[in-house]
Coordinates of C-alpha atoms in Angstrom, one line a residue:
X1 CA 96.8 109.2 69.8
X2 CA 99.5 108.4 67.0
X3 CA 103.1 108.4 67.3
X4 CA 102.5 111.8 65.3
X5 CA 101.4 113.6 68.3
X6 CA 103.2 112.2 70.6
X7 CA 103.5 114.5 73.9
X8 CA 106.1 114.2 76.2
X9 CA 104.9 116.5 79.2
X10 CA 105.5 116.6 82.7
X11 CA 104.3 114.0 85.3
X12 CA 103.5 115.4 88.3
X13 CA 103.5 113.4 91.6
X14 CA 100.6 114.8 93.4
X15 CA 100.9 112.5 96.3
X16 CA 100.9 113.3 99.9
X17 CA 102.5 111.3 103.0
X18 CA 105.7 109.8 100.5
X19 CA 108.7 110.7 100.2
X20 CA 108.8 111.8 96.4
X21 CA 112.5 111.1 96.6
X22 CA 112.4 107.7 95.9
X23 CA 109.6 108.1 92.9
X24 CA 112.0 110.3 91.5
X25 CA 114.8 107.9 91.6
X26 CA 112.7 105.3 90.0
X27 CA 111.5 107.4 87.1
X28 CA 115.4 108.6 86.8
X29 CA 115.9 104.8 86.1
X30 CA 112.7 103.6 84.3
X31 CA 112.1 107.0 81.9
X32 CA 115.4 109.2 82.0
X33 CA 113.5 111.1 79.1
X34 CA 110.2 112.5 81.3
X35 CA 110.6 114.8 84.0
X36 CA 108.8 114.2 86.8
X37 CA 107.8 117.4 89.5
X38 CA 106.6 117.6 93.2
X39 CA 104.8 120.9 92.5
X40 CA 103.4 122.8 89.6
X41 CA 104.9 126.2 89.4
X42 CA 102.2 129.6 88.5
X43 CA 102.8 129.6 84.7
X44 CA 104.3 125.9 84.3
X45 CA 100.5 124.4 84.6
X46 CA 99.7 123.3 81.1
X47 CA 103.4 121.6 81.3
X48 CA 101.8 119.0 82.8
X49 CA 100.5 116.0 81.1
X50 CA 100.0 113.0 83.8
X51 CA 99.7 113.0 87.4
X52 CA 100.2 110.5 89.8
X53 CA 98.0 110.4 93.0
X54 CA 97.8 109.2 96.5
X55 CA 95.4 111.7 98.9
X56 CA 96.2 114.2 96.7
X57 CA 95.5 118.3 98.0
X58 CA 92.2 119.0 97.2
X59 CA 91.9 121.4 93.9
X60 CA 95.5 120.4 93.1
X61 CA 94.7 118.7 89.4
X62 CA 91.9 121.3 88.6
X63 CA 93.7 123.9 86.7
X64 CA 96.2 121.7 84.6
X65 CA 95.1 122.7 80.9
X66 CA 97.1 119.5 79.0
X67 CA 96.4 116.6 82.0
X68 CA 95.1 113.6 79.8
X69 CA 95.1 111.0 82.7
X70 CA 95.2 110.4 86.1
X71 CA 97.6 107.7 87.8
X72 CA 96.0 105.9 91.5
X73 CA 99.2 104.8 93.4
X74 CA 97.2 102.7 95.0
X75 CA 95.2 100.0 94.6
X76 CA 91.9 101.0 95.5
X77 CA 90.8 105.1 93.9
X78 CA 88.7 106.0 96.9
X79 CA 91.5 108.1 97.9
X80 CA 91.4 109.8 94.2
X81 CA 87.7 111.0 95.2
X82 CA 88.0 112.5 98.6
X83 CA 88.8 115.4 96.4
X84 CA 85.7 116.7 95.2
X85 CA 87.6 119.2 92.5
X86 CA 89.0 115.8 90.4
X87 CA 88.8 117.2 86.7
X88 CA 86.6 114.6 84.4
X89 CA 89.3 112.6 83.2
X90 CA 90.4 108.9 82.6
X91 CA 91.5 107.6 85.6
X92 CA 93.9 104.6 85.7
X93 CA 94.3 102.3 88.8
X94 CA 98.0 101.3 88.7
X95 CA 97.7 96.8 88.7
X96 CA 101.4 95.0 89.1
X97 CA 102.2 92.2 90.1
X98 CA 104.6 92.8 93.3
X99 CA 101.2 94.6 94.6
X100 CA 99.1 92.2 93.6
X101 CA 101.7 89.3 95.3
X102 CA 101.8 91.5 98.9
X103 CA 98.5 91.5 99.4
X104 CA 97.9 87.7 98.9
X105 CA 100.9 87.5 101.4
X106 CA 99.4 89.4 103.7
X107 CA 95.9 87.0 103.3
X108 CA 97.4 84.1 103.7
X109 CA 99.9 85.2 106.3
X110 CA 96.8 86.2 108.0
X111 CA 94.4 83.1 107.3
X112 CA 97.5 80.4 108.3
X113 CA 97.9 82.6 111.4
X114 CA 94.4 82.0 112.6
X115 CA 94.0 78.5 111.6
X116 CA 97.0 77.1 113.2
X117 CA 96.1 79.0 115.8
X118 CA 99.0 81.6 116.3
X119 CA 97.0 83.8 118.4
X120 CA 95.9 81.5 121.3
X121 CA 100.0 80.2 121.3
X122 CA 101.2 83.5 121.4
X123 CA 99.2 84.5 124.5
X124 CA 100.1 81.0 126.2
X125 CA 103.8 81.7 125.8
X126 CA 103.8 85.3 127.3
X127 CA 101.9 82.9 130.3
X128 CA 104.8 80.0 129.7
X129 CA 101.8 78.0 129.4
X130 CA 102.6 74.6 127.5
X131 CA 98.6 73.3 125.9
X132 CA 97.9 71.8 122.9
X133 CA 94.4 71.3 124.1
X134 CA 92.1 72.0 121.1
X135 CA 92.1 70.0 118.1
X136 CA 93.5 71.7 114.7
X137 CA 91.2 71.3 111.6
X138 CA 92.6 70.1 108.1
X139 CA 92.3 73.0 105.6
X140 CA 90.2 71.3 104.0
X141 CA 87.6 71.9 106.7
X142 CA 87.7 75.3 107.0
X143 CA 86.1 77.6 104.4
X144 CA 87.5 81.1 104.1
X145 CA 85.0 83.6 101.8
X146 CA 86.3 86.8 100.1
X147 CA 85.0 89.9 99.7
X148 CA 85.7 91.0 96.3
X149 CA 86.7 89.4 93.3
X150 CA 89.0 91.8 91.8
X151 CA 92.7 91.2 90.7
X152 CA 93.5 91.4 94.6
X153 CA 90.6 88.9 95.4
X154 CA 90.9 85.9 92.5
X155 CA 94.7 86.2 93.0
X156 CA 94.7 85.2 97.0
X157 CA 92.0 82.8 96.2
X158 CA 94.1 81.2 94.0
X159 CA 97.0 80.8 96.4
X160 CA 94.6 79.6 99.7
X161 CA 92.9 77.0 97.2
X162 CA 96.4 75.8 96.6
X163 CA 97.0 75.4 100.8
X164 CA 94.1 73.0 100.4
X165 CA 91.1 75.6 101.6
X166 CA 87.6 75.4 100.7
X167 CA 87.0 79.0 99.0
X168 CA 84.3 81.0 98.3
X169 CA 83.6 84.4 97.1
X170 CA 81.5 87.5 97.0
X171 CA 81.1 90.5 94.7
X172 CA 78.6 92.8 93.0
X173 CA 78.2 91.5 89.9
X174 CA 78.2 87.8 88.6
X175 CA 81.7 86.1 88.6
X176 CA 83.2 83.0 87.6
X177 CA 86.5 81.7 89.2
X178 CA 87.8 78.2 88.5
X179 CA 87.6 76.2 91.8
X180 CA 85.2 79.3 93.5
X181 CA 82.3 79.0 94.7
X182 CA 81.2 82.9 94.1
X183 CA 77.7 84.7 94.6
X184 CA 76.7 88.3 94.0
X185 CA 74.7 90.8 94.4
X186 CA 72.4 91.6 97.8
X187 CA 70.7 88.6 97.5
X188 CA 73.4 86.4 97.4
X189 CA 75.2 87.9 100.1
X190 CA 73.5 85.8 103.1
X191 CA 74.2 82.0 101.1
X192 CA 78.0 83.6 101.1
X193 CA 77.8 84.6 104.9
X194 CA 76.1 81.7 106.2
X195 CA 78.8 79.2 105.6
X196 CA 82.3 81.2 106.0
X197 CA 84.8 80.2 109.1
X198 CA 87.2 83.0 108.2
X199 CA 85.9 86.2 106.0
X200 CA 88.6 88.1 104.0
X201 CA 87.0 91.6 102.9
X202 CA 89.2 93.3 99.7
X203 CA 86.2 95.0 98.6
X204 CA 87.1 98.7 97.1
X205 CA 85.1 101.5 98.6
X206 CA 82.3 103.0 97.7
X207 CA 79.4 104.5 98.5
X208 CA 77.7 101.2 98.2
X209 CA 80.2 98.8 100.4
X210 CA 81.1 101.8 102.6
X211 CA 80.2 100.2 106.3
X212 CA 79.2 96.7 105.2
X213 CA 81.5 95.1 107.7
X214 CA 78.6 95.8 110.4
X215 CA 76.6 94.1 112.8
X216 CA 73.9 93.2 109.7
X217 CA 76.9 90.6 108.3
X218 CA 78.1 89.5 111.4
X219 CA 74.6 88.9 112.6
X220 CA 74.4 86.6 109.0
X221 CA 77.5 84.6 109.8
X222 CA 77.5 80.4 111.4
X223 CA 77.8 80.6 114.8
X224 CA 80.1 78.3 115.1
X225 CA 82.5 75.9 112.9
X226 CA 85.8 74.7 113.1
X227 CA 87.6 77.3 114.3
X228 CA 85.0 78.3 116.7
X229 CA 82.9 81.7 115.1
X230 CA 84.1 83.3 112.0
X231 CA 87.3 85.2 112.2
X232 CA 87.4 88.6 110.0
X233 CA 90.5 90.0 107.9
X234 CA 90.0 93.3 106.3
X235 CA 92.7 94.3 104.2
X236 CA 90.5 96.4 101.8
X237 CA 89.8 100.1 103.5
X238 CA 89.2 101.4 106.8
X239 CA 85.9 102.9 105.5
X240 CA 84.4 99.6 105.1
X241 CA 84.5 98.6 108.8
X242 CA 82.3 99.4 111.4
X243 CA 84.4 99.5 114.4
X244 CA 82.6 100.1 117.1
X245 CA 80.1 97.0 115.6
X246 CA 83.4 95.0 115.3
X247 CA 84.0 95.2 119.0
X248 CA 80.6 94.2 120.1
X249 CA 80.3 91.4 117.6
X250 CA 83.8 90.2 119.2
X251 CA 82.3 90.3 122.9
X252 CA 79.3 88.7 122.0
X253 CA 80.9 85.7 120.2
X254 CA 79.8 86.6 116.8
X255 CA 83.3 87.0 115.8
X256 CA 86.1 84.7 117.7
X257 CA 88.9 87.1 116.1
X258 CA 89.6 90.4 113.7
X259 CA 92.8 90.8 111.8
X260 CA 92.7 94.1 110.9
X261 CA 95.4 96.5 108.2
X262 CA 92.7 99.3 107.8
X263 CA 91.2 102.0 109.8
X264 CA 88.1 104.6 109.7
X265 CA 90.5 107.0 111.3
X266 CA 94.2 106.6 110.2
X267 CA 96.8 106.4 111.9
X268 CA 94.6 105.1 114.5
X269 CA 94.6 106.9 117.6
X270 CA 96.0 106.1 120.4
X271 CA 92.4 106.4 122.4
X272 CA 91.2 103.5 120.3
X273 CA 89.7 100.5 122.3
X274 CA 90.8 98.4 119.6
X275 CA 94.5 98.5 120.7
X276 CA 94.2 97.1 123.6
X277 CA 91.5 94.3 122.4
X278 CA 94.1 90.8 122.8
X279 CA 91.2 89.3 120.1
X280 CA 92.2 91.9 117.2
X281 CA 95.7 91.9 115.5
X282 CA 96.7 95.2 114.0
X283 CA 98.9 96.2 111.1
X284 CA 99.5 99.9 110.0
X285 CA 97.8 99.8 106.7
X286 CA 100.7 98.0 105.3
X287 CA 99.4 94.8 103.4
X288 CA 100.6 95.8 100.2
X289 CA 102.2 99.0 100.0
X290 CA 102.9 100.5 96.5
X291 CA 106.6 100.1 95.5
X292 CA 108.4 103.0 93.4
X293 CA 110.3 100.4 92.1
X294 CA 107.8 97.8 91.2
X295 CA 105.2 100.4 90.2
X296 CA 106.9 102.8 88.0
X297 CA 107.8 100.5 85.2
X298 CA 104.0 99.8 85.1
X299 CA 103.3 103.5 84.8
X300 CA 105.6 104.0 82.1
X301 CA 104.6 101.4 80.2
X302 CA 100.7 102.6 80.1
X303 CA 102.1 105.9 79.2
X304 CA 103.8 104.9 75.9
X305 CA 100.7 102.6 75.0
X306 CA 98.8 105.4 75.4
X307 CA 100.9 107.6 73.1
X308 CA 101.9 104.8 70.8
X309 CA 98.3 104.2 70.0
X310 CA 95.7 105.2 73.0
X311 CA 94.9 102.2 74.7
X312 CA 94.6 102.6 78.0
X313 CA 94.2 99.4 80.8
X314 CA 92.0 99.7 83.9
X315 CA 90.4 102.1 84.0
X316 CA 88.0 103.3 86.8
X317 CA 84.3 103.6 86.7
X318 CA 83.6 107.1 88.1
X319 CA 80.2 106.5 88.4
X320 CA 80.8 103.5 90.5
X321 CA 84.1 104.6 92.2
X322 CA 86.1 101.1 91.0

């Protein structure tokens, strides 16, 4: 697309469970020129020419004439496909940094909480127990594998080979990450298993990686190492857990601990066993929540490459759903 025929349509925000206020706000700031809308008006449809998504209402992108591409607000786009209506269209998964830098917080917050033990101290003080009875490995010792080595995935490796961990890593296809030692594929997926103390699972969801986290990985897993059997952190998507196989691995000593941001069933209801589990830690789906702020100067920025000259930075595979 040349400067020529540049279009400056609509954007419509096509997200549900935000408050569009504060995307407005942000665009206000970032692109005073574009007008952004909550809904598309009978008669206003081929207005728009970009939409931004999170859960959007099913059917509610199929009849815009102009739309040229399709904005995830998230960082996964599984949440782009629940709608089965989704016009054949480029579809962009929004990468910034800020996101990027929440969810290796979260990671690390979450592998440093385990391996210096927070859990067990945190139970001893509600007791006003006083034990430092088990001895605490070097980082060095301790070998924490990810699942998924995407953006998300090589940047929190990055940051826990810094702290001194041994990391490996785990994805579809081949990778190569300085200082990782990564395999792929299915058959590489029990040399990854077999030697991880703390398992980090960023995968995206698909159909393929949709209930991996099951009792046939656990089952894979060393039994025990220095921090006892493997601890699991899934920060990725609700839909790659198997819950019900989480709990049993936990009472049989397969795991020794969850730490868990993700859900099959979200918010997660109040029936769940897993609330009152004192081996799990839960976190409302809030790893690395998308910032208007932080995200909308990304946005804008793809949009005018995309004018300026049609380039247009990751996109999704809709075949494979990443």
């Amino acid at each position: 697309m040349s400067a020529a025929t540049k279009n400056t349509g609509k954007i419509y925000f096509a997200a549900t469970g935000w408050d569009p206020e504060i995307w407005m706000q942000a665009f206000a700031k970032y692109a005073p020129d574009r007008e952004i809308v909550t809904e598309v008006k009978a008669g206003e449809e081929a207005s728009i020419d970009y939409a931004l998504v999170w859960k959007q209402k099913r059917g509610s992108l199929a009849n815009l004439p102009n739309l040229k591409v399709i904005f995830s607000l998230g960082a996964g786009v599984d949440h782009v496909f629940h709608d089965d209506q989704v016009p054949n269209l480029p579809i962009v998964r929004t990468v910034s940094p800020d996101l990027t830098m929440r969810m290796t917080e979260y990671v690390v917050w979450q592998v440093l909480d385990h391996h210096r033990l927070g859990p067990q101290y945190r139970a001893q003080q509600l007791k006003k127990i006083w034990r430092e009875d088990r001895r605490q490995p070097a980082a060095n010792e301790v070998n924490v594998g990810i699942m998924g080595l995407g953006v998300l995935g090589r940047d929190a490796a990055d940051k826990l080979k810094h702290l001194g961990f041994n990391v490996s890593g785990w994805s579809r296809r081949p990778q190569d990450v300085a200082g990782v030692t990564t395999y792929h594929g299915k058959d590489g997926l029990s040399d990854f298993l077999k030697q991880v103390d703390i398992l980090v699972c960023l995968l995206p969801l698909t159909p393929d990686t949709k209930g991996i986290l099951s009792m046939s990985v656990f089952g894979r897993m060393k039994e025990d190492g220095p921090l006892g059997a493997p601890i699991l952190i899934n920060a990725g998507r609700g839909g790659l857990q198997n819950e019900a196989d989480i709990q049993a691995a936990l009472e049989r000593g397969l795991l020794s601990a969850a730490s868990l941001d993700v859900f099959e069933t979200e918010p997660l209801p109040e029936a769940s066993p897993l609330w009152g589990n004192p081996k799990i830690t839960i976190t409302p789906h809030a790893a690395a929540s998308s910032s208007a702020n932080a995200l909308t100067p990304e946005i804008v920025k793809m949009i005018t490459d995309y004018e300026r000259d049609g380039i247009l930075t990751n996109l999704v595979d809709r075949e494979k759903q990443y």
